[in-house]
Each structure stands twice: as structure tokens, then as C-alpha cells.
């Protein structure tokens, strides 16, 4: 089941500059994290209590985010939906004929498990399904 919008991923070339911009809008930087598997640095800005903006900055030219920026420029890169059961939702998407980028969940930022659905199957939107880490 899809529970809520988790975050919106925004590809940026200059993380410090982008952080400054969102701070100037009045948002508060929550954390910066390196995700080695994606070769990116990620900065999180909570928006309200339920949702975040996730700034994605490549740390290497062969990062998927670097390739995205090269092709499309900076901007919204993906939209992440929080789900209660990621393996079940992936299986459901697979059975619906949706092209999966990740056949199995993998670790993302913030201790979440994530998997991407291919934009070819979703009307042009790179969709991330994400099982957020439980807060205790
Ligand atoms: Zn994400």
C-alpha cells in the first residue's frame, strides 16, 4: 500500500549553493549524507512533518545523477512514494508489467530501503518506492 509522498529528489550541480537557496526560502537543513552506491551526496530538507526535499549532487561523473544532469539539466529527478511493504509493492508493479530498475530493494539514504520504477513505464516520471526507517 502506498502511504504518502516521502520526498522529491532534485538533481543539483552545486550542493552548497542549492542548500543556501533552500535555506534562504526558510527551510531547515536536516542532514547531509553520502550514498556510495549512487555516487551522490544527499541533503535533506523537511517540508512539514511528512515530506522532504532531497537534493542530490553527484560526487563522480559516472553517477546516475551526473548522467541525468548531463541529459536534462538540473531539476526534479524523482518522486518517492512511501510504502508499507516494499517487496510486495515491487512484486505488484512487476505483475502489472511495470519495468523495474531495481528488482529487489536496496539501501538508500536515511536508512530507508528503496527501489526505482522505470520512467518508460510511468509516463516519464522516475518513481522511487521507499520503505522509510521506522522511528521509535
Ligand atoms: Zn529518493
PDB file of C-alpha atoms and ligand atoms in Angstrom:
ATOM      1  CA  UNK A   1       0.000   0.000   0.000  1.00  0.00           C
ATOM      2  CA  UNK A   2       1.204   3.497  -0.802  1.00  0.00           C
ATOM      3  CA  UNK A   3       1.110   5.584   2.371  1.00  0.00           C
ATOM      4  CA  UNK A   4       2.216   9.087   1.430  1.00  0.00           C
ATOM      5  CA  UNK A   5       4.614  11.197  -0.556  1.00  0.00           C
ATOM      6  CA  UNK A   6       8.024  10.571   1.021  1.00  0.00           C
ATOM      7  CA  UNK A   7      10.217  13.063  -0.778  1.00  0.00           C
ATOM      8  CA  UNK A   8      11.024  14.788  -4.047  1.00  0.00           C
ATOM      9  CA  UNK A   9      14.540  14.244  -5.392  1.00  0.00           C
ATOM     10  CA  UNK A  10      16.144  17.280  -7.033  1.00  0.00           C
ATOM     11  CA  UNK A  11      19.392  16.989  -9.003  1.00  0.00           C
ATOM     12  CA  UNK A  12      21.830  19.833  -8.361  1.00  0.00           C
ATOM     13  CA  UNK A  13      25.330  20.604  -9.610  1.00  0.00           C
ATOM     14  CA  UNK A  14      26.464  22.658  -6.634  1.00  0.00           C
ATOM     15  CA  UNK A  15      25.229  21.309  -3.304  1.00  0.00           C
ATOM     16  CA  UNK A  16      26.384  24.239  -1.163  1.00  0.00           C
ATOM     17  CA  UNK A  17      24.689  26.730  -3.448  1.00  0.00           C
ATOM     18  CA  UNK A  18      21.455  24.712  -3.518  1.00  0.00           C
ATOM     19  CA  UNK A  19      21.489  24.340   0.282  1.00  0.00           C
ATOM     20  CA  UNK A  20      21.907  28.091   0.623  1.00  0.00           C
ATOM     21  CA  UNK A  21      18.979  28.676  -1.703  1.00  0.00           C
ATOM     22  CA  UNK A  22      16.566  26.408   0.197  1.00  0.00           C
ATOM     23  CA  UNK A  23      17.732  27.877   3.494  1.00  0.00           C
ATOM     24  CA  UNK A  24      17.037  31.338   2.127  1.00  0.00           C
ATOM     25  CA  UNK A  25      13.471  30.156   1.403  1.00  0.00           C
ATOM     26  CA  UNK A  26      13.172  29.364   5.108  1.00  0.00           C
ATOM     27  CA  UNK A  27      13.683  25.586   5.129  1.00  0.00           C
ATOM     28  CA  UNK A  28      15.992  23.944   7.668  1.00  0.00           C
ATOM     29  CA  UNK A  29      18.756  21.571   6.598  1.00  0.00           C
ATOM     30  CA  UNK A  30      18.251  18.263   8.410  1.00  0.00           C
ATOM     31  CA  UNK A  31      21.298  16.268   7.323  1.00  0.00           C
ATOM     32  CA  UNK A  32      23.832  15.624   4.598  1.00  0.00           C
ATOM     33  CA  UNK A  33      24.689  12.075   3.723  1.00  0.00           C
ATOM     34  CA  UNK A  34      26.846  10.318   1.151  1.00  0.00           C
ATOM     35  CA  UNK A  35      25.230   7.404  -0.716  1.00  0.00           C
ATOM     36  CA  UNK A  36      28.170   5.485  -2.118  1.00  0.00           C
ATOM     37  CA  UNK A  37      26.157   3.091  -4.283  1.00  0.00           C
ATOM     38  CA  UNK A  38      24.762   6.080  -6.227  1.00  0.00           C
ATOM     39  CA  UNK A  39      27.915   8.217  -6.037  1.00  0.00           C
ATOM     40  CA  UNK A  40      25.966  11.144  -4.681  1.00  0.00           C
ATOM     41  CA  UNK A  41      25.748  13.445  -1.706  1.00  0.00           C
ATOM     42  CA  UNK A  42      22.237  13.972  -0.431  1.00  0.00           C
ATOM     43  CA  UNK A  43      20.917  16.909   1.602  1.00  0.00           C
ATOM     44  CA  UNK A  44      17.508  16.649   3.272  1.00  0.00           C
ATOM     45  CA  UNK A  45      15.117  19.469   3.977  1.00  0.00           C
ATOM     46  CA  UNK A  46      11.935  18.520   5.860  1.00  0.00           C
ATOM     47  CA  UNK A  47       8.807  20.191   4.499  1.00  0.00           C
ATOM     48  CA  UNK A  48       6.189  19.935   7.201  1.00  0.00           C
ATOM     49  CA  UNK A  49       6.349  16.717   9.218  1.00  0.00           C
ATOM     50  CA  UNK A  50       5.666  14.168   6.490  1.00  0.00           C
ATOM     51  CA  UNK A  51       7.697  15.088   3.442  1.00  0.00           C
ATOM     52  CA  UNK A  52      11.179  16.203   2.429  1.00  0.00           C
ATOM     53  CA  UNK A  53      13.091  17.734  -0.399  1.00  0.00           C
ATOM     54  CA  UNK A  54      16.126  15.601  -1.214  1.00  0.00           C
ATOM     55  CA  UNK A  55      18.934  17.459  -3.000  1.00  0.00           C
ATOM     56  CA  UNK A  56      21.092  15.057  -4.999  1.00  0.00           C
ATOM     57  CA  UNK A  57      24.592  16.083  -6.010  1.00  0.00           C
ATOM     58  CA  UNK A  58      26.874  13.725  -7.951  1.00  0.00           C
ATOM     59  CA  UNK A  59      30.316  13.014  -6.472  1.00  0.00           C
ATOM     60  CA  UNK A  60      31.541  11.343  -9.663  1.00  0.00           C
ATOM     61  CA  UNK A  61      30.946  11.694 -13.405  1.00  0.00           C
ATOM     62  CA  UNK A  62      29.607   8.138 -13.668  1.00  0.00           C
ATOM     63  CA  UNK A  63      26.932   8.747 -11.045  1.00  0.00           C
ATOM     64  CA  UNK A  64      23.377   8.198 -12.371  1.00  0.00           C
ATOM     65  CA  UNK A  65      22.601  11.731 -11.173  1.00  0.00           C
ATOM     66  CA  UNK A  66      25.538  13.153 -13.177  1.00  0.00           C
ATOM     67  CA  UNK A  67      24.138  11.410 -16.254  1.00  0.00           C
ATOM     68  CA  UNK A  68      20.699  12.838 -15.515  1.00  0.00           C
ATOM     69  CA  UNK A  69      22.070  16.396 -15.248  1.00  0.00           C
ATOM     70  CA  UNK A  70      24.068  15.929 -18.449  1.00  0.00           C
ATOM     71  CA  UNK A  71      20.934  14.876 -20.351  1.00  0.00           C
ATOM     72  CA  UNK A  72      18.237  17.025 -18.801  1.00  0.00           C
ATOM     73  CA  UNK A  73      19.936  19.665 -16.691  1.00  0.00           C
ATOM     74  CA  UNK A  74      19.306  20.354 -13.037  1.00  0.00           C
ATOM     75  CA  UNK A  75      15.800  19.878 -11.679  1.00  0.00           C
ATOM     76  CA  UNK A  76      13.322  17.339 -10.340  1.00  0.00           C
ATOM     77  CA  UNK A  77      14.863  13.897 -10.792  1.00  0.00           C
ATOM     78  CA  UNK A  78      12.471  11.572  -8.990  1.00  0.00           C
ATOM     79  CA  UNK A  79       9.410  11.383  -6.794  1.00  0.00           C
ATOM     80  CA  UNK A  80       9.417   8.954  -3.886  1.00  0.00           C
ATOM     81  CA  UNK A  81       6.323   7.264  -2.518  1.00  0.00           C
ATOM     82  CA  UNK A  82       6.471   5.678   0.911  1.00  0.00           C
ATOM     83  CA  UNK A  83       5.053   2.145   1.011  1.00  0.00           C
ATOM     84  CA  UNK A  84       4.355  -0.206   3.906  1.00  0.00           C
ATOM     85  CA  UNK A  85       5.771  -3.347   2.270  1.00  0.00           C
ATOM     86  CA  UNK A  86       8.419  -2.737  -0.404  1.00  0.00           C
ATOM     87  CA  UNK A  87       8.933  -6.334  -1.658  1.00  0.00           C
ATOM     88  CA  UNK A  88       5.149  -6.763  -2.015  1.00  0.00           C
ATOM     89  CA  UNK A  89       4.767  -3.457  -3.894  1.00  0.00           C
ATOM     90  CA  UNK A  90       7.654  -4.364  -6.214  1.00  0.00           C
ATOM     91  CA  UNK A  91       6.041  -7.692  -6.967  1.00  0.00           C
ATOM     92  CA  UNK A  92       2.720  -5.988  -7.635  1.00  0.00           C
ATOM     93  CA  UNK A  93       4.373  -3.488 -10.011  1.00  0.00           C
ATOM     94  CA  UNK A  94       6.174  -6.339 -11.774  1.00  0.00           C
ATOM     95  CA  UNK A  95       2.918  -8.240 -12.224  1.00  0.00           C
ATOM     96  CA  UNK A  96       1.341  -5.085 -13.676  1.00  0.00           C
ATOM     97  CA  UNK A  97       4.063  -5.102 -16.342  1.00  0.00           C
ATOM     98  CA  UNK A  98       5.851  -2.036 -14.992  1.00  0.00           C
ATOM     99  CA  UNK A  99       9.558  -2.042 -15.843  1.00  0.00           C
ATOM    100  CA  UNK A 100      11.583  -2.208 -12.637  1.00  0.00           C
ATOM    101  CA  UNK A 101      15.029  -0.623 -12.364  1.00  0.00           C
ATOM    102  CA  UNK A 102      15.565  -2.477  -9.077  1.00  0.00           C
ATOM    103  CA  UNK A 103      14.153  -5.990  -8.913  1.00  0.00           C
ATOM    104  CA  UNK A 104      14.878  -6.068  -5.198  1.00  0.00           C
ATOM    105  CA  UNK A 105      15.029  -3.379  -2.509  1.00  0.00           C
ATOM    106  CA  UNK A 106      18.413  -1.748  -1.929  1.00  0.00           C
ATOM    107  CA  UNK A 107      19.679   0.596   0.774  1.00  0.00           C
ATOM    108  CA  UNK A 108      19.040   4.298   0.181  1.00  0.00           C
ATOM    109  CA  UNK A 109      19.717   7.423   2.200  1.00  0.00           C
ATOM    110  CA  UNK A 110      18.313   7.818   5.699  1.00  0.00           C
ATOM    111  CA  UNK A 111      18.295   4.084   6.453  1.00  0.00           C
ATOM    112  CA  UNK A 112      15.440   3.514   4.022  1.00  0.00           C
ATOM    113  CA  UNK A 113      15.064   0.617   1.601  1.00  0.00           C
ATOM    114  CA  UNK A 114      14.362   1.863  -1.905  1.00  0.00           C
ATOM    115  CA  UNK A 115      13.641   0.670  -5.440  1.00  0.00           C
ATOM    116  CA  UNK A 116      13.053   2.592  -8.654  1.00  0.00           C
ATOM    117  CA  UNK A 117      10.434   2.101 -11.365  1.00  0.00           C
ATOM    118  CA  UNK A 118      11.484   2.956 -14.913  1.00  0.00           C
ATOM    119  CA  UNK A 119      10.110   6.237 -16.330  1.00  0.00           C
ATOM    120  CA  UNK A 120       9.256   4.395 -19.578  1.00  0.00           C
ATOM    121  CA  UNK A 121       6.504   2.586 -17.650  1.00  0.00           C
ATOM    122  CA  UNK A 122       5.266   5.515 -15.588  1.00  0.00           C
ATOM    123  CA  UNK A 123       4.606   8.266 -18.096  1.00  0.00           C
ATOM    124  CA  UNK A 124       8.029   9.824 -17.802  1.00  0.00           C
ATOM    125  CA  UNK A 125       8.370  10.017 -14.008  1.00  0.00           C
ATOM    126  CA  UNK A 126      11.223   8.230 -12.275  1.00  0.00           C
ATOM    127  CA  UNK A 127       9.295   6.816  -9.320  1.00  0.00           C
ATOM    128  CA  UNK A 128      11.013   5.606  -6.192  1.00  0.00           C
ATOM    129  CA  UNK A 129       9.210   3.284  -3.831  1.00  0.00           C
ATOM    130  CA  UNK A 130      10.622   3.583  -0.386  1.00  0.00           C
ATOM    131  CA  UNK A 131      10.199   1.837   2.924  1.00  0.00           C
ATOM    132  CA  UNK A 132      11.160   4.507   5.416  1.00  0.00           C
ATOM    133  CA  UNK A 133      13.038   3.538   8.539  1.00  0.00           C
ATOM    134  CA  UNK A 134      10.670   3.273  11.483  1.00  0.00           C
ATOM    135  CA  UNK A 135      11.159   5.938  14.126  1.00  0.00           C
ATOM    136  CA  UNK A 136      10.969   4.638  17.644  1.00  0.00           C
TER     137      UNK A 136
HETATM  138 ZN1  LIG B   1      14.917   9.446  -3.222  1.00  0.00          ZN
END
